[in-house]
Structure formats: C-alpha cells, structure tokens
Amino acid sequence: MASIEIRNVTKKFGDLTVVDDVSMSIDDGELMVFVGPSGCGKSTTLRMVAGLETTTAGTIMIGDRDVTRLDPKDRNIAMVFQNYALYAHKSVYGNLAFGLRMRGASKAEIDKRVREAAATLGIDDLLERRPKQLSGGQRQRVALGRALVRDPDAFLLDEPLSNLDAKLRVRMREEIGSLHSRIGTSMIYVTHDQVEAMTLGNRIAVMKDGRLQQVGAPLEVYDNPANQFVASFIGSPEMNQVDARLEAAGSGLRLMGDGFAIDLSTARSAGLSAGADVVLGLRPEHLEVLPDGAEDGVEFRMRVDLVEPMGAQTLLLCREGGTSLRVLISRNDGISRGDRVAMRLGDGRYHLFDAASGTTLKSIGTKVI
Amino acid sequence: MRANFPKLGSKLGYGALLALTVIYSVFPIYWMINTSFREPSTIYTAIEFFPSAFTWENFSTLLELTDYPTWFANSVIVALGTVAVTIVLSVLIAYAVTRLQFRGKTLVIGTMLYAYMFPPLLLAIPLATLFVRIGLSDTLLSLVISHTTLALPLGVWLLWGFFKQIPHDVEEAAMVDGCSRLRAFVLVVLPLTLPGIVTVAIFAFLLSWTDYVFALVMVSSDVNKTLPVGLDTMVGLYELRWGELMAGSTLIALPLFVMFTFLSRFFIRGLAAGAVKG
Ligand SMILES: Nc1ncnc2c1ncn2[C@@H]1O[C@H](COP(=O)(O)OP(=O)(O)OP(=O)(O)O)[C@@H](O)[C@H]1O
Ligand SMILES: [Mg+2]
C-alpha cells in the first residue's frame, strides 16, 4: 500500500500533447477516479503511472519511490484492462497465479493466495476453465482476481466495466467499491461515465484535452464545479446552460436572459458586478415548479414542450423565447405537453460562468440560508 | 421417397469423387512402397499389387551401394537448420512488423510473397554465384541459407497474421505482472502463436527435405549431397534400379508421414488462421 503522486506530468506523441502538465496526489488507500470525455488522456495518464508509457516530462512517485524511469514489473502495481487481457492459453488458475510465479512465490503460497482471491470474487469453481469458456462478467472477475492476488501498492483500472451490460455494470461497480473499502489499497479508476465516477470515487479528477480541470470529492465537484466544462460533465441529466447578462437593479443585481429575468438578492450576488456577459448554469434537479396561480418568487414562466416520465421522477423540457430548460421534478402526472408552468431556482441554487473563459464566477450549489 | 432419391444420388456422387481423389493421390505412394518390398528380379517381369515375396533386399542393397546414411544425415542437418533459422527469423521479423507502424505495411509483406512466382532455378543460379564469391559453395550451410530464403516469406506472412490477432494488452498485462518485455513475449505471446510456428516449421522442413533444384545447383561433392540429389545419382550410375530407388524414396517419405500424422491438425489450423487474418 502506498500513496501515488503525479507531479507536472506531460506526455507528447510527436507534436501532439495528450497529457499537459498534470499534477495530483492520491492518498494511501484512496480511490481516485479519472473521468472525462473520450480522448482526454485518462488512459495515457494511467499508463504512465503503470510504466506502460514513458513520460515526456514530470515525475511519478509511488510511496516514497521515484518510479518515473522504472519498468512496469518493478513498480509493484496491478492493472485491470478494458478488454480484460487474460492469458488465453492459461486456465483461470494459471492466469491468477502468473504474477505470483513471476515474483517467485512458493507453490503453497501461490495456491493459498489464488484460492483466497478466487473465493473473494466468487470464481472458485471456474479455476480450471479457459478464458474462452467464461462469460464477460466472469472474465472481468478473473481480471480483477489477477490484480487482487498480487497484493500490490496500487490498483490501476482502465474502464474495467465498459464491456459489461448495464445491470452487470452496476453490480460490479458496487463490488469494486466494497472490495476497495475492504482491502484498502490505493486505486486509480478510469472511466468516461460520470455516474460511475460519482458513486465510486473518494475523489474524482476531471480531465479535458489532456488538462486536469478539477480534483475533489464527488459532491464537492458537483456543488462547486471549477468551470463550465466540469459543471456540464458532472451530473445527470446535464446542467442547463443559458446565456445571460448581469445588470444593476436597485441595490442588487438582475440576471437578464431571453425570456426570463431573475433578481438576485445581495446575499446571492456577493462578489458579482453588473455589466458582465455570463452563462447561467442550472441543474435540472434544482429547478422548482410552483403551484398554479403562484405569483410570488416566479423566475421563469415557460411552456412545456416534452414530458418524460422516468418513474419516481419526471423530466420536463420547457421553452420560452430562445431559452429552453430541462427540469427534473418528483413524479407529477398533472403536467402535460403544452401546459404553462411557473418556476424558480430551488433553494436559490445556481451557477454563473464567465461567458468568455468558462471559469466559474459564482456557485451556489447548496441551500442558501 | 422421391425427395430422398437425389440426396442419395448426390451422396453416391460425392463418395465416388472422394474415392477417385484418394486413389489418385495415394496410389503412387502405395506403388512406391509396394515396389520397394518386392523381389528385385520380379519387378520387370510381373505387375503385382502385393509383393508376392516380401523382402528387405532393396533396402540392404541401397545401403550397400550408396552413401545413403550420409545423404540422410545431410538432409536432416539441412532441414533442421532451415527450420531453426526460418522460425527464429520469421518470428522476429513478423513481430517487429506487427508492432511497427509504417505506411504500406501490408503491401511490403504481400510483395515478399512474390518470391514464389519465380521458378526455383531462376533463384538458385544467382544465389549459387553469390555463394561461390563468398566461399560458401558446396557446403550444407549454403543449402540452409537458400532454403531459408525460400521459406521465410511465407513464414513471416503467416506469423504476421497470428501476431496481429494478439492484443497488445496481453503483453502489457504480463509486463505489469512482473515480466520483462522479452519474457512477456516468450511466455505470453509465443504460446498463442504456437499453431503458426508449427505450421511454419512443417512448411520449412518440407521445402528443405524435398528440395532438388537448390541441392543440385549448390552442392557438387558426394559427401555433401542430400537425399533427393543423392538418390538421383543412382539413376544411370547403376542403370535403373527401381527396387532400390523406390526403397530410397520410401525412406525419404517416411519422416514426412510421421510428421504429418502427429502435426497435421496444427498445420491445418495454422494455415486456416493465417489465411483468414492475412
Ligand atoms: N500511441 C499513441 N500514439 C499517438 N497518439 C496516441 C497514442 N495513444 C493515445 N494517443 C492519443 O492520445 C489521446 C488520449 O488518448 P487516451 O487513450 O489517453 O484517451 P482516453 O481519455 O483514455 O479516452 P477513451 O475514453 O476513449 O479511452 C487521444 O487523442 C489518442 O488519439
Ligand atoms: Mg482510455
């Protein structure tokens, strides 16, 4: 077990910079999730930690060892690959035992550890099979088992669940989570699925175009996204983003947009100044539909364009002028297409981003008293 | 009933066709073995489908009159040498080509196969001139080199097909699991290409073992002759001694029979896999 530190790491393939000056530290026993859209450099960063890719610049530490120039075999890490990468010519037992054999463990030791790991993952009755004779979920377990038997300093997992069907994915996600809390080894988990990131990570690292955007606990990132990209990437359904302008109104400020005007109290607008072009970010779950006939506190009046019942919740697509908003409310069978609804920011939650740079000007992600 | 009739007919047709093919390919071999066991005096006087008097005489005169054991040893040395060099080189080249990225890769490998469009003699003569220059003429080594030259293109092409199929991940997993790059290659990649390697080995062995043209051009002294060329010296030298000739041929074919009995499954699998992915 050990902490991992990534210091100013850069990776170039020819002229193309795919990882750009990334720094972060992963505490001993922490589960860090790298998340970001396809091609943002998550895998490359992970592979540099594993030693499968050289670094163009920067330093990687595991514990207090500088491993930047070490071969993968000398880093004492275990890795789970997206396509499992099982040894097709070996039995499940042989797959699990391979890493231990390479490290010269005794036969008895190997047997004990393999059987323990197999029991933990529920694959003890598959030990004699070949990878070809296993289902996708079983293969995934074997791949995990191969990492587990080794008792490494850190686990590196690159989209380990992306080849499984939706149901199995959720189950394996839970299993990996509980496995991590049981064994307590540091883990880096790569995914492009923000739900996986939110549910699994102790902290998440959001990447885009090779740059680290934000590192933080999942809810911290959800409540206080560092910029427009993080705000839209984390959270589902995606955050609404609407162009607006800040204008002075009395003692406070007013957000003016196409089809809406919102008065911001001084408490809610501290630190902002009038005259700026901004993007208003509203999470669908933070909009509140007001009862019919409400007058007080109405901030939006919109027409319902689409109603998507999702079971416990209902997703509305509302439009007014050039503005459209997705609104997630508790199940409400009384609203139908074409209705007009009055809404406001629930508990006053909203985000403001600078229209030009996308950086966050203000985030009120939790309830304002 | 009626519907079954054409089925039965076509079945019989297939059967007959199959039988014809088998007879066509097996009969000469059978005739060779048959003749090698016949009394030499009867060979010109009667047509026998089974030896009326079963005898080892042809084999013993063959060994008495000729350097058969030397030729046999030469053939074995050359064939095994060819197999070893071909396998090592084609594994290395094919692997390098698989991992290297350059434009027109497929074309280059495809072009290698053009070597098979030329008649062997056309390749043998310039090669022989080369060997004279570097002082390798009339050696077994010159034969190993020539045979390797011929076996290599197919070997590379076939193994390339195999290496392409093996995901890079698997090697990386082995490296993370504690292998050096070389060890990962030997322990994880090579076992997965085994059918391909066996196929290349058989192909190289076959090519070398049965080669006549190169051996004829490259080798002149009796002690360096291989079986096919050596056996050929019997023709004319001792008139046409069919009995001994057939005994010699039977002995040439014997190792091939043994090999194919044990390895044909690999061979077919290797060819099929290589061809589909090639
Ligand atoms: N060996 C390579 N040579 C050149 N470019 C590469 C190489 N490997 C990756 N890249 C490029 O680096 C960028 C980042 O790739 P990477 O695999 O790290 O992305 P990712 O975030 O893991 O994406 P995904 O979610 O699709 O797996 C991509 O644009 C990719 O094309
Ligand atoms: Mg990736």
CSV table of N, CA and C in Angstrom, one decimal, chain A residues 47 50 52 72-73 77-79 81-90 95 98-99 102-103 146 150, chain B residues 167-181 183-184 186-192 269:
chain,number,residue,atom,x,y,z
A,47,ARG,N,-1.5,4.9,-17.8
A,47,ARG,CA,-0.5,4.0,-18.4
A,47,ARG,C,0.9,4.6,-18.0
A,50,ALA,N,1.5,3.3,-14.7
A,50,ALA,CA,1.8,1.9,-14.7
A,50,ALA,C,3.2,1.6,-15.3
A,52,LEU,N,3.7,1.8,-18.6
A,52,LEU,CA,3.5,1.2,-20.0
A,52,LEU,C,3.7,2.3,-21.0
A,72,PRO,N,7.5,-1.5,-15.8
A,72,PRO,CA,6.2,-1.8,-15.1
A,72,PRO,C,6.4,-2.9,-14.1
A,73,LYS,N,7.3,-3.9,-14.4
A,73,LYS,CA,7.5,-5.0,-13.5
A,73,LYS,C,8.1,-4.6,-12.2
A,77,ILE,N,2.7,-2.5,-9.1
A,77,ILE,CA,1.3,-2.1,-9.3
A,77,ILE,C,0.5,-3.3,-10.0
A,78,ALA,N,-0.8,-3.3,-9.9
A,78,ALA,CA,-1.5,-4.2,-10.7
A,78,ALA,C,-2.5,-3.5,-11.5
A,79,MET,N,-2.8,-4.0,-12.7
A,79,MET,CA,-3.7,-3.3,-13.6
A,79,MET,C,-4.8,-4.2,-14.2
A,81,PHE,N,-7.4,-4.3,-17.4
A,81,PHE,CA,-7.5,-3.7,-18.7
A,81,PHE,C,-9.0,-3.7,-19.1
A,82,GLN,N,-9.3,-2.8,-20.0
A,82,GLN,CA,-10.7,-2.7,-20.5
A,82,GLN,C,-11.1,-4.0,-21.2
A,83,ASN,N,-10.2,-4.6,-22.0
A,83,ASN,CA,-10.6,-5.8,-22.6
A,83,ASN,C,-10.1,-7.1,-21.9
A,84,TYR,N,-9.9,-6.9,-20.6
A,84,TYR,CA,-9.5,-8.0,-19.7
A,84,TYR,C,-8.1,-8.5,-19.9
A,85,ALA,N,-7.7,-8.6,-21.2
A,85,ALA,CA,-6.3,-9.0,-21.4
A,85,ALA,C,-5.9,-10.3,-20.7
A,86,LEU,N,-6.8,-11.3,-20.7
A,86,LEU,CA,-6.4,-12.5,-20.0
A,86,LEU,C,-5.5,-13.3,-20.9
A,87,TYR,N,-4.7,-14.2,-20.2
A,87,TYR,CA,-3.8,-15.1,-21.0
A,87,TYR,C,-4.7,-16.3,-21.5
A,88,ALA,N,-4.9,-16.3,-22.8
A,88,ALA,CA,-5.9,-17.2,-23.4
A,88,ALA,C,-5.4,-18.6,-23.3
A,89,HIS,N,-4.1,-18.9,-23.2
A,89,HIS,CA,-3.6,-20.2,-23.2
A,89,HIS,C,-3.5,-20.8,-21.8
A,90,LYS,N,-3.9,-20.0,-20.8
A,90,LYS,CA,-3.8,-20.5,-19.4
A,90,LYS,C,-5.2,-20.6,-18.8
A,95,ASN,N,-3.9,-18.0,-14.9
A,95,ASN,CA,-4.0,-16.5,-15.0
A,95,ASN,C,-3.7,-15.8,-13.7
A,98,PHE,N,0.0,-16.4,-12.4
A,98,PHE,CA,1.1,-15.9,-13.2
A,98,PHE,C,1.9,-14.9,-12.5
A,99,GLY,N,1.3,-13.8,-12.0
A,99,GLY,CA,2.0,-12.7,-11.4
A,99,GLY,C,2.8,-13.1,-10.2
A,102,MET,N,5.9,-15.1,-11.4
A,102,MET,CA,6.9,-14.2,-11.9
A,102,MET,C,7.7,-13.6,-10.8
A,103,ARG,N,7.1,-13.5,-9.6
A,103,ARG,CA,7.7,-12.8,-8.5
A,103,ARG,C,8.3,-13.9,-7.6
A,146,ARG,N,-6.7,-11.4,-10.9
A,146,ARG,CA,-5.3,-11.4,-11.2
A,146,ARG,C,-4.6,-10.2,-10.6
A,150,ARG,N,-2.0,-10.3,-6.1
A,150,ARG,CA,-0.7,-9.8,-6.1
A,150,ARG,C,-0.4,-9.0,-4.9
B,167,PRO,N,-3.9,-9.2,-28.9
B,167,PRO,CA,-3.9,-7.8,-28.4
B,167,PRO,C,-2.7,-7.4,-27.7
B,168,HIS,N,-2.3,-6.2,-27.8
B,168,HIS,CA,-1.2,-5.6,-27.1
B,168,HIS,C,-1.3,-5.7,-25.6
B,169,ASP,N,-2.6,-5.5,-25.2
B,169,ASP,CA,-2.9,-5.6,-23.8
B,169,ASP,C,-2.3,-6.8,-23.1
B,170,VAL,N,-2.4,-7.9,-23.7
B,170,VAL,CA,-2.0,-9.2,-23.1
B,170,VAL,C,-0.5,-9.1,-22.7
B,171,GLU,N,0.3,-8.6,-23.6
B,171,GLU,CA,1.7,-8.4,-23.3
B,171,GLU,C,1.9,-7.4,-22.1
B,172,GLU,N,1.1,-6.3,-22.2
B,172,GLU,CA,1.2,-5.3,-21.2
B,172,GLU,C,0.8,-5.9,-19.8
B,173,ALA,N,-0.2,-6.7,-19.8
B,173,ALA,CA,-0.7,-7.3,-18.6
B,173,ALA,C,0.5,-8.1,-18.0
B,174,ALA,N,1.2,-8.9,-18.9
B,174,ALA,CA,2.3,-9.7,-18.4
B,174,ALA,C,3.4,-8.8,-17.9
B,175,MET,N,3.6,-7.7,-18.5
B,175,MET,CA,4.7,-6.8,-18.0
B,175,MET,C,4.4,-6.2,-16.6
B,176,VAL,N,3.1,-5.9,-16.5
B,176,VAL,CA,2.7,-5.4,-15.2
B,176,VAL,C,2.8,-6.5,-14.1
B,177,ASP,N,2.5,-7.7,-14.6
B,177,ASP,CA,2.5,-8.9,-13.7
B,177,ASP,C,3.9,-9.3,-13.3
B,178,GLY,N,4.9,-8.6,-13.9
B,178,GLY,CA,6.3,-8.9,-13.4
B,178,GLY,C,7.3,-9.5,-14.5
B,179,CYS,N,6.9,-9.4,-15.8
B,179,CYS,CA,7.8,-9.9,-16.8
B,179,CYS,C,8.5,-8.7,-17.4
B,180,SER,N,9.7,-9.0,-17.9
B,180,SER,CA,10.4,-8.0,-18.8
B,180,SER,C,9.7,-8.2,-20.2
B,181,ARG,N,10.0,-7.2,-21.1
B,181,ARG,CA,9.3,-7.3,-22.4
B,181,ARG,C,9.6,-8.6,-23.1
B,183,ARG,N,10.5,-11.5,-21.7
B,183,ARG,CA,9.8,-12.6,-21.0
B,183,ARG,C,8.3,-12.6,-21.3
B,184,ALA,N,7.7,-11.4,-21.4
B,184,ALA,CA,6.3,-11.4,-21.7
B,184,ALA,C,6.1,-12.0,-23.1
B,186,VAL,N,8.0,-14.2,-24.7
B,186,VAL,CA,8.2,-15.6,-24.7
B,186,VAL,C,7.1,-16.4,-24.0
B,187,LEU,N,6.6,-15.9,-22.8
B,187,LEU,CA,5.7,-16.6,-22.0
B,187,LEU,C,4.2,-16.4,-22.4
B,188,VAL,N,3.9,-15.3,-23.0
B,188,VAL,CA,2.5,-15.0,-23.3
B,188,VAL,C,2.2,-14.9,-24.8
B,189,VAL,N,3.1,-14.3,-25.6
B,189,VAL,CA,2.8,-14.1,-27.0
B,189,VAL,C,3.1,-15.4,-27.8
B,190,LEU,N,4.3,-16.0,-27.5
B,190,LEU,CA,4.7,-17.1,-28.3
B,190,LEU,C,3.7,-18.3,-28.2
B,191,PRO,N,3.3,-18.6,-26.9
B,191,PRO,CA,2.4,-19.8,-26.8
B,191,PRO,C,1.1,-19.6,-27.6
B,192,LEU,N,0.7,-18.4,-27.8
B,192,LEU,CA,-0.6,-18.1,-28.5
B,192,LEU,C,-0.3,-18.3,-30.0
B,269,ARG,N,-4.9,-25.9,-38.9
B,269,ARG,CA,-5.3,-24.8,-38.1
B,269,ARG,C,-4.5,-23.5,-38.4
